GROMACS .gro file of C-alpha atoms in nm:
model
  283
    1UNK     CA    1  -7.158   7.733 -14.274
    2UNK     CA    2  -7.472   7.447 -14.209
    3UNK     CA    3  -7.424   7.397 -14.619
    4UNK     CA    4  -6.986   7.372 -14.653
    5UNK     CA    5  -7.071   7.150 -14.313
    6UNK     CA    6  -7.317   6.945 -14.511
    7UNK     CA    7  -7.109   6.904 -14.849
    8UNK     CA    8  -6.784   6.811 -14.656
    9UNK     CA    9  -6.996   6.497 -14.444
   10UNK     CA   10  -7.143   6.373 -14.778
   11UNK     CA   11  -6.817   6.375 -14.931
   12UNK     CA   12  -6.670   6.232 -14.622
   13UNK     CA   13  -6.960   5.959 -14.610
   14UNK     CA   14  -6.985   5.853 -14.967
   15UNK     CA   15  -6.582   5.814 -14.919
   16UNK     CA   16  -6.590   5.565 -14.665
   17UNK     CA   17  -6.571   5.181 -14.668
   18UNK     CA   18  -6.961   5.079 -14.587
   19UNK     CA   19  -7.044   4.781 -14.818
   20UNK     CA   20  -6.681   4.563 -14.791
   21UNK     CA   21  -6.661   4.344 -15.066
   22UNK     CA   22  -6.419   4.048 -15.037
   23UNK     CA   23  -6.102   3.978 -15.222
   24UNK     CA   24  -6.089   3.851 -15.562
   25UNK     CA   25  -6.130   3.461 -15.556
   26UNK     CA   26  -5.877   3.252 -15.759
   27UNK     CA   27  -6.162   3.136 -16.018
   28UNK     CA   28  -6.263   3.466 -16.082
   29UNK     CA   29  -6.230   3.622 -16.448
   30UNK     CA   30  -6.022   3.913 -16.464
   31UNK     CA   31  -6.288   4.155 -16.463
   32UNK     CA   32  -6.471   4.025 -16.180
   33UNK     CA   33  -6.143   3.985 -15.980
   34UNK     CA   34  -6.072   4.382 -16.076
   35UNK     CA   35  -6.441   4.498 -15.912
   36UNK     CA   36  -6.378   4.298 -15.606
   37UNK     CA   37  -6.016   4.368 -15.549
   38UNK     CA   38  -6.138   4.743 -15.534
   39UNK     CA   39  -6.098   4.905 -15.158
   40UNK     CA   40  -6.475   4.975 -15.160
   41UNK     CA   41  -6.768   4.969 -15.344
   42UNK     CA   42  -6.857   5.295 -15.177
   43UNK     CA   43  -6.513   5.386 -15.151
   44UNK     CA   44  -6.277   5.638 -15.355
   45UNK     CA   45  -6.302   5.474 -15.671
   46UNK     CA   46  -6.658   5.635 -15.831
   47UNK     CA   47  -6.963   5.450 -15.724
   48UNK     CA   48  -7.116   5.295 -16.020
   49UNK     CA   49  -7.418   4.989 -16.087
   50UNK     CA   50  -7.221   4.630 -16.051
   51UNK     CA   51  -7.325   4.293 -16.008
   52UNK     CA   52  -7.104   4.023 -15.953
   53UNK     CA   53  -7.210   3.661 -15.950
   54UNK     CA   54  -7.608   3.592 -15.927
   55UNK     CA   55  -7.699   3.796 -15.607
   56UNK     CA   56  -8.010   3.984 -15.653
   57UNK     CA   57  -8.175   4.279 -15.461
   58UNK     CA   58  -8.578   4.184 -15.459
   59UNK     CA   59  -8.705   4.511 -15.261
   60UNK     CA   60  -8.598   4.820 -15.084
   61UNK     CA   61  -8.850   5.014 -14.817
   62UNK     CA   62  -8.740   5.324 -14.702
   63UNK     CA   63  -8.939   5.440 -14.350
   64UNK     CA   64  -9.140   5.129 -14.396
   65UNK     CA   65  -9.293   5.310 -14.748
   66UNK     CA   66  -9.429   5.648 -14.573
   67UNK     CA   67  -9.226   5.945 -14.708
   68UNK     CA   68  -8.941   6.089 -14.502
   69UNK     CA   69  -9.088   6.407 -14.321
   70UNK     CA   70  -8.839   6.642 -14.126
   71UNK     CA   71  -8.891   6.967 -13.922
   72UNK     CA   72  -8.735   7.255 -13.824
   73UNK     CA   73  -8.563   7.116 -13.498
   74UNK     CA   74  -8.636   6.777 -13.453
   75UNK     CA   75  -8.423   6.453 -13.545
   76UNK     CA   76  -8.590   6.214 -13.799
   77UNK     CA   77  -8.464   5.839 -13.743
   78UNK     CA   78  -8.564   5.579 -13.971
   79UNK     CA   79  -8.509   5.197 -14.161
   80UNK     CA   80  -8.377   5.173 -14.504
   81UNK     CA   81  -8.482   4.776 -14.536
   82UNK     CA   82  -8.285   4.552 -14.820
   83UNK     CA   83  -8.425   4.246 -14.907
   84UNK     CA   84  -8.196   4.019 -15.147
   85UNK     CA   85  -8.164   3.658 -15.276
   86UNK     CA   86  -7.874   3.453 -15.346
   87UNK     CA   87  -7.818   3.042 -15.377
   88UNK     CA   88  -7.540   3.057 -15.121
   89UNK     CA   89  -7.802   3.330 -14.869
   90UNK     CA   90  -7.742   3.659 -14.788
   91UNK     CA   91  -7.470   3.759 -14.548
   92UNK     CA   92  -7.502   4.171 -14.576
   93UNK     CA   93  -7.693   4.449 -14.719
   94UNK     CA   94  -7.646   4.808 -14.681
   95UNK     CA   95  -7.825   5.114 -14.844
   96UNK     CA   96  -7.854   5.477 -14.805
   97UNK     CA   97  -8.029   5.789 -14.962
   98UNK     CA   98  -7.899   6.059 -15.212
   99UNK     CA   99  -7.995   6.372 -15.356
  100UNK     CA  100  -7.871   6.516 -15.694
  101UNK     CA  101  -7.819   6.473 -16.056
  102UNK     CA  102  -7.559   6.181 -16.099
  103UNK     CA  103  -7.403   5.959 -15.839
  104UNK     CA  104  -7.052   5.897 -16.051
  105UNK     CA  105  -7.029   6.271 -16.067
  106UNK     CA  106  -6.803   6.468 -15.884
  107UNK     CA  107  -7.078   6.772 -15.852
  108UNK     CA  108  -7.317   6.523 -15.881
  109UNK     CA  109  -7.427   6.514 -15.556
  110UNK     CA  110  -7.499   6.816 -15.297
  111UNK     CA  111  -7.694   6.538 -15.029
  112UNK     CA  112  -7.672   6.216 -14.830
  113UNK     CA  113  -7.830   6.069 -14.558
  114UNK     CA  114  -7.608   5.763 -14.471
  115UNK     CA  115  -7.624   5.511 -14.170
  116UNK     CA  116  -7.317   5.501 -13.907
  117UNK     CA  117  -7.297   5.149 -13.927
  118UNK     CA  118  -7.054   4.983 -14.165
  119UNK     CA  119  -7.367   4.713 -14.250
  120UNK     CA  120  -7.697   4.628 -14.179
  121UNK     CA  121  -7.842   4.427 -13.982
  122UNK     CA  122  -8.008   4.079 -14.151
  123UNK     CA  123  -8.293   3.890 -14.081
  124UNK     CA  124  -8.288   3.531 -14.257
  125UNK     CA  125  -8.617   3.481 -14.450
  126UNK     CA  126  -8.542   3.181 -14.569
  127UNK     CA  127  -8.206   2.965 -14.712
  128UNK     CA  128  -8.113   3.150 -15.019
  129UNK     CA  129  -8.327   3.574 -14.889
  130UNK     CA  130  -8.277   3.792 -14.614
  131UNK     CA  131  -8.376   4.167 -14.543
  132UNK     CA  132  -8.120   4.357 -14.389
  133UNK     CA  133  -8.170   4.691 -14.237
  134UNK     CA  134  -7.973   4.980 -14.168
  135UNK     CA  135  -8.120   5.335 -13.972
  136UNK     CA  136  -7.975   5.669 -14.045
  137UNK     CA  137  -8.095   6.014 -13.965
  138UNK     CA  138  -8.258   6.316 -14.095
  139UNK     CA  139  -8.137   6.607 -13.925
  140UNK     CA  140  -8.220   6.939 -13.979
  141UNK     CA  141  -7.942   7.079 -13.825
  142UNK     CA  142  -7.671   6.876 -14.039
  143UNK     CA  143  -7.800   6.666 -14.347
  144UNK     CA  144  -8.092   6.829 -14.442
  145UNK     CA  145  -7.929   7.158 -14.471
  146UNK     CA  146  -8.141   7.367 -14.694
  147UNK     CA  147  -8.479   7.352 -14.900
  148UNK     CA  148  -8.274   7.276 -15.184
  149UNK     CA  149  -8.348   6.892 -15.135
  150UNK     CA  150  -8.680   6.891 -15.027
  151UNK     CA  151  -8.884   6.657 -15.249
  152UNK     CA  152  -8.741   6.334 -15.476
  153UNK     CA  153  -8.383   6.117 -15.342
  154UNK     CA  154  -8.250   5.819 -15.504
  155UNK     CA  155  -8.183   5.540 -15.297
  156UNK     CA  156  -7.829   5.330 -15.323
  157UNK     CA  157  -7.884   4.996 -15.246
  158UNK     CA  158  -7.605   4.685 -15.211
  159UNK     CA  159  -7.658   4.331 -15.125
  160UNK     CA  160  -7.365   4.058 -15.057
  161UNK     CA  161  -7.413   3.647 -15.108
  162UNK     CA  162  -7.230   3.419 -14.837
  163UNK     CA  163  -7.066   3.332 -15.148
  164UNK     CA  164  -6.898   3.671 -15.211
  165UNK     CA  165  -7.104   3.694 -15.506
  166UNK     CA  166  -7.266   4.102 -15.468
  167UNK     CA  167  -7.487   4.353 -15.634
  168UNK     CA  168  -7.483   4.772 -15.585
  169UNK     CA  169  -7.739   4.989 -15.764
  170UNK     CA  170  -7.691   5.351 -15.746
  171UNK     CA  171  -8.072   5.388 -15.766
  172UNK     CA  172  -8.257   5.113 -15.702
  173UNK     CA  173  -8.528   5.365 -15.640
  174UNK     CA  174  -8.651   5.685 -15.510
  175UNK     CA  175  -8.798   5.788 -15.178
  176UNK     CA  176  -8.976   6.178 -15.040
  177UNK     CA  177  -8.807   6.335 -14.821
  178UNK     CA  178  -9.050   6.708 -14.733
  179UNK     CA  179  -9.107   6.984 -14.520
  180UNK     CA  180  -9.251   6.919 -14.255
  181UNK     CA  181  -9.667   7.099 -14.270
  182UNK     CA  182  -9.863   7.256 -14.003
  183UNK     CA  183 -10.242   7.359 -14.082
  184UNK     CA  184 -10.492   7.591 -13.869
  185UNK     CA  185 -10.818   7.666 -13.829
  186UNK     CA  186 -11.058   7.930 -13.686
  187UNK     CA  187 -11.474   7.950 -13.746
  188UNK     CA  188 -11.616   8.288 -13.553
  189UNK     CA  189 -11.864   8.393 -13.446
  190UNK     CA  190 -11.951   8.100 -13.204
  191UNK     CA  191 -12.230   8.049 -13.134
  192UNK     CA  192 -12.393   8.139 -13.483
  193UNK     CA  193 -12.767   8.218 -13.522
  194UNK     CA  194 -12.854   7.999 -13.811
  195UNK     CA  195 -12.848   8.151 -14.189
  196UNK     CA  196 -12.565   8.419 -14.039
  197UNK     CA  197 -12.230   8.477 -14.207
  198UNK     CA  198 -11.917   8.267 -14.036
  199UNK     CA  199 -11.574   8.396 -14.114
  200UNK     CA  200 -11.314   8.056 -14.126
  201UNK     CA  201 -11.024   8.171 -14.129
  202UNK     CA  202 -10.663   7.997 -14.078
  203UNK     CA  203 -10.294   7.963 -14.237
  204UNK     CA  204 -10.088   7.685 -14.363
  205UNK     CA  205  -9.716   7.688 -14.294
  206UNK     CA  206  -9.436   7.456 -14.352
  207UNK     CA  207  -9.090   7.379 -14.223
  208UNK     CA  208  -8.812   7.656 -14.350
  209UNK     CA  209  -8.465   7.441 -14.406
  210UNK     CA  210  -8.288   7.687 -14.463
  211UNK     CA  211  -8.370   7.927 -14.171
  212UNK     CA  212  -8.480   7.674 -13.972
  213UNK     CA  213  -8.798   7.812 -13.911
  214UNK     CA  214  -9.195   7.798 -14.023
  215UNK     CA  215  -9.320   8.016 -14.325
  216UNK     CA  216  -9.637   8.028 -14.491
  217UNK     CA  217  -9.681   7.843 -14.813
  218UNK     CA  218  -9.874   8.066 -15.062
  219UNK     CA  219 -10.066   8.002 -15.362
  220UNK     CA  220 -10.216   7.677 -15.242
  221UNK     CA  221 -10.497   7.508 -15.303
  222UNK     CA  222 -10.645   7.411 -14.973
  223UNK     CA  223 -11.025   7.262 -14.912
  224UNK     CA  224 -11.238   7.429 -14.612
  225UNK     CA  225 -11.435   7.111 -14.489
  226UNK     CA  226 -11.739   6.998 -14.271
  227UNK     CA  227 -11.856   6.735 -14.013
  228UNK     CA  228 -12.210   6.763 -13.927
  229UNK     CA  229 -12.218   6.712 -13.532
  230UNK     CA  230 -12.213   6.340 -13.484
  231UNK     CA  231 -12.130   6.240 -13.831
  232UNK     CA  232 -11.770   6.084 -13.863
  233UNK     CA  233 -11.699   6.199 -14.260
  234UNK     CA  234 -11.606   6.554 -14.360
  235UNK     CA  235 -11.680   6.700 -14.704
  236UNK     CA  236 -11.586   6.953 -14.902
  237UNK     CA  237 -11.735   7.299 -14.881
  238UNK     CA  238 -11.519   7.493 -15.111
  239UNK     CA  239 -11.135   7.552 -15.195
  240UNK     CA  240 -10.898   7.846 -15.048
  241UNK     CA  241 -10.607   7.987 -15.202
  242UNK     CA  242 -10.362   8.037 -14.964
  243UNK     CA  243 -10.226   8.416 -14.946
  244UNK     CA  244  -9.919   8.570 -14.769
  245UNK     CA  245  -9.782   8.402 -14.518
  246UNK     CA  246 -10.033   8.109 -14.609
  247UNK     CA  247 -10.323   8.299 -14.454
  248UNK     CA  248 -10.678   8.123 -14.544
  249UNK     CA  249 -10.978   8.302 -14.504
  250UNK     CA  250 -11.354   8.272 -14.630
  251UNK     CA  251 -11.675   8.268 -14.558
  252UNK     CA  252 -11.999   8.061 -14.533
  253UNK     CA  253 -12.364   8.054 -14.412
  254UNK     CA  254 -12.465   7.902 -14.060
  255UNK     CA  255 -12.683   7.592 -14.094
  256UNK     CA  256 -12.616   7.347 -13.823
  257UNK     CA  257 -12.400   7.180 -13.566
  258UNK     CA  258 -12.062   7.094 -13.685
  259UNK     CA  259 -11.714   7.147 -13.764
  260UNK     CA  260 -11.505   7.298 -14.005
  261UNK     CA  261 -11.157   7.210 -14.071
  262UNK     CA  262 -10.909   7.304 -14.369
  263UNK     CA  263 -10.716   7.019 -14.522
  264UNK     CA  264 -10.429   7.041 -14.748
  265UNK     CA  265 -10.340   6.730 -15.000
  266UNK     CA  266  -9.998   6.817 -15.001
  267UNK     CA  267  -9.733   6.861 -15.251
  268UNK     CA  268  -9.391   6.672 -15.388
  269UNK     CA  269  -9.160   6.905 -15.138
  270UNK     CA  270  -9.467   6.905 -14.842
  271UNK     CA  271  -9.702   6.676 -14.690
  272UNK     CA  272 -10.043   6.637 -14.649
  273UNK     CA  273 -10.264   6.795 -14.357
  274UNK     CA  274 -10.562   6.833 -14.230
  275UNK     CA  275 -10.634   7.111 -13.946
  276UNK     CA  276 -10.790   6.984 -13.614
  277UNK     CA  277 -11.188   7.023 -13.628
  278UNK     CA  278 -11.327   7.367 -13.509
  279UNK     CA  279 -11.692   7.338 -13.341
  280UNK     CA  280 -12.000   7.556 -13.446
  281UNK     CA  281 -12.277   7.586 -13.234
  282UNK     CA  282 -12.562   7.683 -13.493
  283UNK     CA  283 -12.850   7.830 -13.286
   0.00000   0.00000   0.00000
């Protein structure tokens, strides 16, 4: 039911008049005058890459350039920032993220994350650029409906002169949104007698979309690390491959004071971690 809920609010939401684009203007060619006069850029008529006039979209940052990272439970609220150029200034930009094969498809597209507003909101950086922004929402419970569209999204971008002059890319570019990753650690026996075996043991989990709980990730490469009492850099000790239900285990000789941790680099669907440090006391 989450997924037919899903599908209906990104058909719903790329169907809706978020990026208005004024009426044709008398001095218009024909073919300009028949890409304005439509009801919406983002409306029913397919979406597709236009520029109109000399407006031009210099950036987009998405979460302020950190990848999108969403949990089982928890809302996810972020910026989509536009920043465009025009000779007459910028009066709007809007933007939003999609996930799928082809945006002028019909079943081209199984996700959205779109803002409420109609526009952004612009800041004027000087007479002819602006960056407007616009916030939308990851939510587990709604949008991000399944594990389907964890990893790569396309970003639709659209920028509008004073002059009525506008530009839309379907994909100006891409931005991660992943699973959110949880990483733990255990070193026993403590204390240790120095030279005696210590078991490290731990698991790494991520964020289930589509039953909206944590599972272990298997068959991952993840790096048991130490921190020598009083030192402030961890290094490598060896790598783990992460078994069912992402259990990590291994073994290592005492030698002194420290801490071991396990830390994950992460992948395309799943963020990087690093498990809070576990003191030894090496006696």
């Amino acid at each position: 039911m989450r997924i037919r809920a899903t599908v209906a609010a990104v058909t719903g939401a790329l169907a809706l008049s978020a990026f208005a684009v004024p009426a044709a203007q008398a001095d218009e060619t024909p073919a300009a005058g028949a890409l304005a006069a439509k009801a919406s850029p983002f409306g029913a008529v397919k979406p597709m890459d236009e520029n109109v006039g000399d407006t031009k979209i210099t950036s987009v940052s998405v979460n302020g350039g950190k990848d999108v990272v969403v949990g089982t439970s928890a809302k996810k609220t972020f910026t989509i920032a536009v920043t465009a150029t025009d000779p007459s200034g910028i009066q709007d930009g809007y933007a939003f993220l999609w996930h799928g094969t082809d945006l002028d498809s019909e079943n081209g597209v199984d996700g959205a994350i779109v803002p409420d507003a109609d526009s952004g909101t612009c800041t004027t950086v000087n007479a002819t650029t602006a960056t407007c922004k616009v916030t939308v929402v990851a939510d587990p419970n709604e949008n991000i409906y399944g594990n389907i569209l964890a990893g790569t999204w396309k970003v639709y971008a659209a920028a509008q002169g004073v002059d009525a002059d506008y530009v839309i890319k379907d994909a100006y570019k891409t931005a991660k949104v992943q699973r959110f990753s949880k990483l733990t650690v255990n070193a026993s026996p403590e204390p240790v007698k120095k030279g005696k075996t210590i078991t490290v043991t731990g698991a790494l989990t991520r964020a289930n979309w589509d039953t909206l709980k944590y599972a272990g990730y298997t068959s991952q490469g993840v790096q048991l690390q130490f921190k020598k009492k009083g030192s402030s850099t961890y290094t490598t000790v060896k790598t783990v491959t992460s078994g069912t239900g992402g259990a990590l285990k291994t073994t290592v000789k005492a030698s002194v004071d420290g801490y071991f941790r396990y830390s994950f680099a992460g992948t395309s669907t799943t963020p990087a971690v690093n498990a809070a440090g576990d003191l030894v006391d090496v006696q």
